[in-house]
C-alpha positions as a printed NumPy array, in Angstrom:
array([[113.956,  55.381, 195.259],
       [115.038,  56.787, 191.856],
       [111.466,  57.219, 190.113],
       [110.561,  57.87 , 186.515],
       [112.27 ,  61.293, 186.29 ],
       [115.405,  59.941, 188.078],
       [115.536,  56.899, 185.619],
       [114.765,  58.522, 182.613],
       [117.569,  60.867, 183.102],
       [119.63 ,  58.141, 184.061],
       [118.879,  56.432, 180.793],
       [119.677,  59.382, 178.622],
       [122.807,  59.694, 180.386],
       [123.616,  55.999, 179.726],
       [122.309,  56.164, 175.655],
       [125.106,  58.88 , 175.275],
       [128.121,  56.575, 176.71 ],
       [127.18 ,  53.086, 175.771],
       [125.096,  52.451, 173.139],
       [127.543,  51.144, 170.53 ],
       [129.927,  50.427, 173.124],
       [130.826,  46.456, 174.397],
       [130.323,  45.244, 178.122],
       [133.808,  43.955, 178.505],
       [133.309,  42.903, 182.068],
       [130.974,  42.505, 184.9  ],
       [132.493,  43.127, 188.189],
       [130.446,  41.722, 191.572],
       [131.478,  43.305, 194.542],
       [128.473,  41.12 , 196.203],
       [127.484,  37.968, 194.581],
       [123.954,  38.126, 196.18 ],
       [123.073,  41.624, 193.846],
       [123.065,  39.155, 190.608],
       [119.439,  37.568, 191.337],
       [118.894,  36.017, 187.817],
       [121.641,  34.414, 185.667],
       [119.635,  33.305, 182.435],
       [121.663,  33.726, 180.356],
       [124.909,  33.154, 182.301],
       [127.675,  36.208, 182.921],
       [129.48 ,  34.542, 180.139],
       [126.711,  34.924, 177.376],
       [126.668,  39.063, 178.369],
       [129.743,  40.004, 178.51 ],
       [131.613,  40.483, 175.365],
       [128.412,  41.781, 173.297],
       [127.542,  44.91 , 172.369],
       [124.938,  47.652, 173.762],
       [122.202,  48.163, 171.288],
       [119.79 ,  50.341, 173.521],
       [119.102,  51.17 , 176.612],
       [115.486,  51.879, 178.32 ],
       [113.336,  52.613, 180.993],
       [111.024,  49.851, 182.769],
       [109.071,  50.881, 185.422],
       [111.48 ,  52.225, 187.701],
       [114.37 ,  49.489, 186.287],
       [117.131,  50.451, 183.503],
       [117.3  ,  48.108, 181.003],
       [120.604,  47.626, 178.742],
       [120.02 ,  45.612, 175.672],
       [122.848,  43.531, 174.213],
       [123.403,  42.176, 170.862],
       [120.922,  38.896, 170.019],
       [118.262,  39.896, 172.549],
       [120.547,  39.682, 175.981],
       [119.255,  42.432, 178.732],
       [120.889,  43.663, 181.828],
       [118.201,  44.837, 183.743],
       [119.057,  47.074, 186.911],
       [116.815,  47.664, 189.573],
       [118.352,  50.287, 192.037],
       [115.303,  49.874, 194.57 ],
       [115.046,  52.774, 197.478],
       [119.271,  53.057, 198.194],
       [120.702,  52.378, 194.613],
       [122.858,  54.655, 192.648],
       [124.767,  54.671, 189.51 ],
       [127.628,  56.923, 188.512],
       [129.74 ,  56.908, 185.348],
       [133.778,  56.432, 185.875],
       [136.756,  56.263, 183.492],
       [137.457,  52.828, 182.629],
       [138.504,  50.25 , 185.251],
       [137.758,  52.564, 187.901],
       [137.487,  50.714, 191.651],
       [134.428,  49.804, 193.048],
       [134.063,  51.49 , 196.257],
       [134.452,  49.85 , 199.79 ],
       [131.318,  50.065, 201.829],
       [128.603,  50.94 , 199.185],
       [130.041,  49.214, 195.949],
       [127.936,  47.001, 194.583],
       [128.854,  46.363, 191.13 ],
       [131.192,  47.647, 188.333],
       [129.765,  47.585, 184.645],
       [133.239,  47.867, 182.557],
       [132.64 ,  49.373, 179.069],
       [135.101,  49.733, 176.391],
       [133.948,  53.412, 176.848],
       [133.927,  54.064, 180.602],
       [132.839,  52.595, 183.608],
       [129.208,  52.398, 185.03 ],
       [129.354,  51.755, 189.333],
       [126.314,  50.751, 190.832],
       [126.539,  51.824, 194.971],
       [123.932,  51.303, 197.682],
       [124.446,  52.745, 200.8  ],
       [122.413,  51.151, 203.799],
       [122.522,  48.   , 205.658],
       [119.483,  46.679, 203.945],
       [120.811,  45.625, 200.366],
       [117.871,  45.565, 198.049],
       [119.278,  46.443, 194.754],
       [119.252,  43.928, 192.469],
       [120.41 ,  42.901, 188.727],
       [119.293,  40.438, 186.799],
       [120.391,  38.53 , 183.098],
       [117.649,  38.064, 181.047],
       [117.464,  35.911, 177.526],
       [114.452,  37.379, 175.226],
       [111.846,  39.886, 174.835],
       [109.637,  37.381, 176.56 ],
       [111.624,  36.95 , 179.713],
       [111.756,  40.68 , 179.688],
       [108.414,  41.281, 180.195],
       [108.401,  39.314, 183.518],
       [110.157,  42.217, 184.696],
       [107.152,  44.77 , 183.716],
       [104.898,  45.658, 186.319],
       [102.56 ,  46.32 , 183.305],
       [101.837,  49.878, 185.005],
       [100.816,  52.368, 182.184],
       [102.99 ,  54.881, 180.938],
       [101.299,  58.104, 181.763],
       [102.819,  59.981, 179.082],
       [101.178,  56.9  , 176.539],
       [ 97.716,  56.948, 177.402],
       [ 94.425,  60.011, 177.584],
       [ 92.53 ,  60.461, 179.85 ],
       [ 90.27 ,  57.823, 179.411],
       [ 92.454,  55.233, 179.761],
       [ 93.846,  56.869, 183.049],
       [ 90.201,  57.294, 184.621],
       [ 89.438,  53.602, 183.975],
       [ 93.033,  52.685, 185.6  ],
       [ 92.726,  54.795, 188.556],
       [ 89.006,  53.476, 189.244],
       [ 89.225,  49.779, 188.758],
       [ 89.227,  49.017, 191.923],
       [ 88.672,  51.786, 195.294],
       [ 92.05 ,  52.793, 196.668],
       [ 93.185,  55.896, 198.056],
       [ 94.442,  57.745, 195.722],
       [ 98.244,  57.839, 196.934],
       [ 98.244,  54.046, 196.715],
       [ 96.477,  53.77 , 193.32 ],
       [ 99.446,  56.605, 192.33 ],
       [102.196,  54.465, 193.846],
       [101.115,  50.816, 192.459],
       [103.251,  49.629, 189.687],
       [100.789,  47.469, 188.182],
       [ 98.328,  50.396, 187.622],
       [100.876,  53.518, 186.785],
       [104.652,  53.085, 185.675],
       [107.242,  54.62 , 187.548],
       [105.816,  56.887, 190.058],
       [106.725,  56.562, 193.791],
       [106.356,  58.02 , 197.228],
       [108.067,  60.937, 195.899],
       [106.647,  62.334, 192.968],
       [103.066,  60.967, 194.349],
       [103.065,  63.68 , 196.892],
       [104.175,  66.217, 194.482],
       [101.394,  65.198, 191.844],
       [ 98.396,  65.175, 194.557],
       [ 99.808,  68.714, 196.   ],
       [ 99.339,  69.627, 192.433],
       [ 96.295,  68.379, 191.8  ],
       [ 94.954,  69.693, 195.295],
       [ 93.753,  66.42 , 195.865],
       [ 94.247,  64.477, 199.406],
       [ 96.136,  61.396, 199.329],
       [ 93.7  ,  59.644, 201.365],
       [ 90.729,  60.185, 198.964],
       [ 89.449,  56.902, 197.954],
       [ 89.676,  57.004, 193.869],
       [ 85.918,  56.009, 193.412],
       [ 84.733,  59.399, 195.254],
       [ 86.052,  61.819, 192.897],
       [ 84.43 ,  63.457, 190.202],
       [ 85.291,  63.987, 186.496],
       [ 86.746,  67.12 , 187.139],
       [ 88.868,  65.804, 189.926],
       [ 90.225,  63.024, 187.905],
       [ 91.195,  65.311, 184.809],
       [ 93.014,  67.667, 187.081],
       [ 94.536,  65.039, 188.48 ],
       [ 95.717,  63.721, 184.979],
       [ 97.226,  67.097, 183.958],
       [ 99.036,  67.153, 187.225],
       [100.405,  63.66 , 186.896],
       [101.297,  64.368, 183.392],
       [102.79 ,  68.21 , 183.954],
       [104.993,  67.6  , 187.64 ],
       [106.778,  64.444, 185.789],
       [107.553,  66.303, 183.161],
       [108.711,  69.634, 184.696],
       [111.039,  67.17 , 187.28 ],
       [112.716,  65.315, 183.919],
       [113.255,  69.063, 182.56 ],
       [114.908,  70.162, 185.598],
       [117.024,  67.076, 186.348],
       [118.268,  67.553, 182.829],
       [119.71 ,  70.734, 183.536],
       [121.296,  70.179, 186.742],
       [123.288,  67.405, 184.902],
       [123.507,  69.856, 182.243],
       [125.37 ,  67.183, 180.031],
       [127.094,  65.119, 182.613],
       [126.055,  62.338, 184.473],
       [123.21 ,  62.339, 186.839],
       [124.761,  63.08 , 189.992],
       [122.655,  63.536, 193.796],
       [120.027,  61.338, 192.682],
       [117.639,  61.793, 195.921],
       [113.93 ,  61.803, 196.82 ],
       [113.992,  65.237, 198.607],
       [114.85 ,  67.795, 196.202],
       [115.264,  71.349, 196.88 ],
       [112.083,  72.672, 194.67 ],
       [109.801,  69.844, 195.69 ],
       [106.027,  71.715, 197.738],
       [105.721,  69.075, 199.869],
       [107.777,  65.64 , 199.564],
       [110.406,  65.808, 202.739],
       [109.382,  69.076, 203.843],
       [107.333,  68.349, 206.739],
       [106.782,  71.211, 208.974],
       [108.121,  73.584, 206.625],
       [105.785,  76.122, 204.883],
       [103.774,  75.304, 201.663],
       [105.137,  77.279, 198.982],
       [101.788,  78.259, 197.782],
       [ 99.784,  79.064, 200.863],
       [102.13 ,  79.027, 204.012],
       [100.636,  76.638, 205.738],
       [102.921,  74.176, 207.364],
       [103.572,  70.796, 205.799],
       [102.322,  67.57 , 207.388],
       [102.701,  64.12 , 207.364],
       [101.414,  60.358, 207.484],
       [103.789,  57.615, 208.574],
       [103.556,  54.311, 207.384],
       [106.007,  51.339, 208.071],
       [109.093,  52.767, 206.161],
       [107.004,  55.281, 203.964],
       [105.835,  59.087, 204.558],
       [103.276,  60.819, 203.019],
       [103.588,  64.657, 202.88 ],
       [100.575,  67.206, 202.33 ],
       [ 99.419,  70.297, 202.691],
       [ 96.289,  70.176, 205.033],
       [ 95.099,  74.023, 203.458],
       [ 95.723,  73.01 , 199.895],
       [ 94.667,  69.468, 199.787],
       [ 92.378,  68.518, 202.523],
       [ 90.537,  71.708, 203.385],
       [ 92.297,  72.42 , 206.382],
       [ 92.021,  69.03 , 207.913],
       [ 94.721,  67.026, 209.547],
       [ 94.816,  63.784, 208.194],
       [ 95.727,  61.154, 211.385],
       [ 99.45 ,  59.385, 211.672],
       [ 98.145,  55.778, 212.775],
       [101.072,  55.792, 215.664],
       [100.721,  59.489, 216.756],
       [ 96.486,  59.159, 216.775],
       [ 96.664,  55.896, 219.092],
       [ 98.742,  57.395, 221.548],
       [ 96.798,  61.048, 221.431],
       [ 93.559,  59.423, 221.103],
       [ 91.039,  61.873, 222.104],
       [ 93.869,  64.634, 221.962],
       [ 94.579,  64.313, 218.545],
       [ 94.005,  67.84 , 216.482],
       [ 91.778,  67.554, 213.87 ],
       [ 92.813,  71.125, 212.145],
       [ 95.771,  73.344, 211.601],
       [ 93.863,  75.825, 214.337],
       [ 93.434,  72.923, 216.529],
       [ 97.089,  71.909, 216.384],
       [ 98.004,  75.493, 216.51 ],
       [ 96.418,  75.864, 219.756],
       [ 97.612,  72.981, 221.181],
       [101.448,  73.985, 220.279],
       [100.551,  77.144, 222.086],
       [ 99.157,  75.7  , 225.273],
       [102.533,  73.575, 225.357],
       [104.701,  76.392, 225.101],
       [102.511,  78.506, 227.691],
       [103.254,  75.398, 230.137],
       [ 99.654,  74.484, 229.979],
       [ 98.803,  70.782, 229.976]])
């Protein structure tokens, strides 16, 4: 799912292309992507764009007289900028926004169609689309601490909760925790002041670094190749590969559709976190440390049970 850095760069690219332009047409490849129509489509088309902004992981296109188009890309939705009137791709095409300056194509890969477009009337109604999470660049350490420790959750869950912090998801959550040298399953209320301060700085630094990297990658063009698995990430999507800081193999916890990646040496004191499915299967044979895992692998390679 595009997260704060990806959405930020999308928003910046759109501002350059559509602010002041007119939304001339909205073509829907599937009607189900349009989730709310107050105002109706006829009240949106023909209006000039007054601004583009990020709302959590959503993109908001503001039009004249407080009409808004809210785009939520979810997991597999992506945007691309094309010449005016560009054809909507057959299999993955979702919608096309035809502006007087060009066409914004919205696509979604995969069979689960979750991406959404909402048409919204007024700032009050727009606020209903805001999960309410804090913007980490707009708060101080005290506000961060209060939100983080309001309830006792694992760090990964707290960081990626859109009601607590805005725009952070699975990928950058992994990167932040690796940078902060903290376990993804450590409970928020077990953190000391130094841990919280380190996490606060790691959160801001990681997001800021990736915004700058993605800006450089776009090089003034429209962002392409938006993905949750990027070259240069320390742990996310790098299961089994060496940690760039210590060389230990990156590990993972898989739950439902989400995978948490971490370095046991840098983040958990060498302890392997139990993957629910595998630990139930292996029970007492589940390795607790990297050393035990290496011994287990060596035995299997040597043909021993």
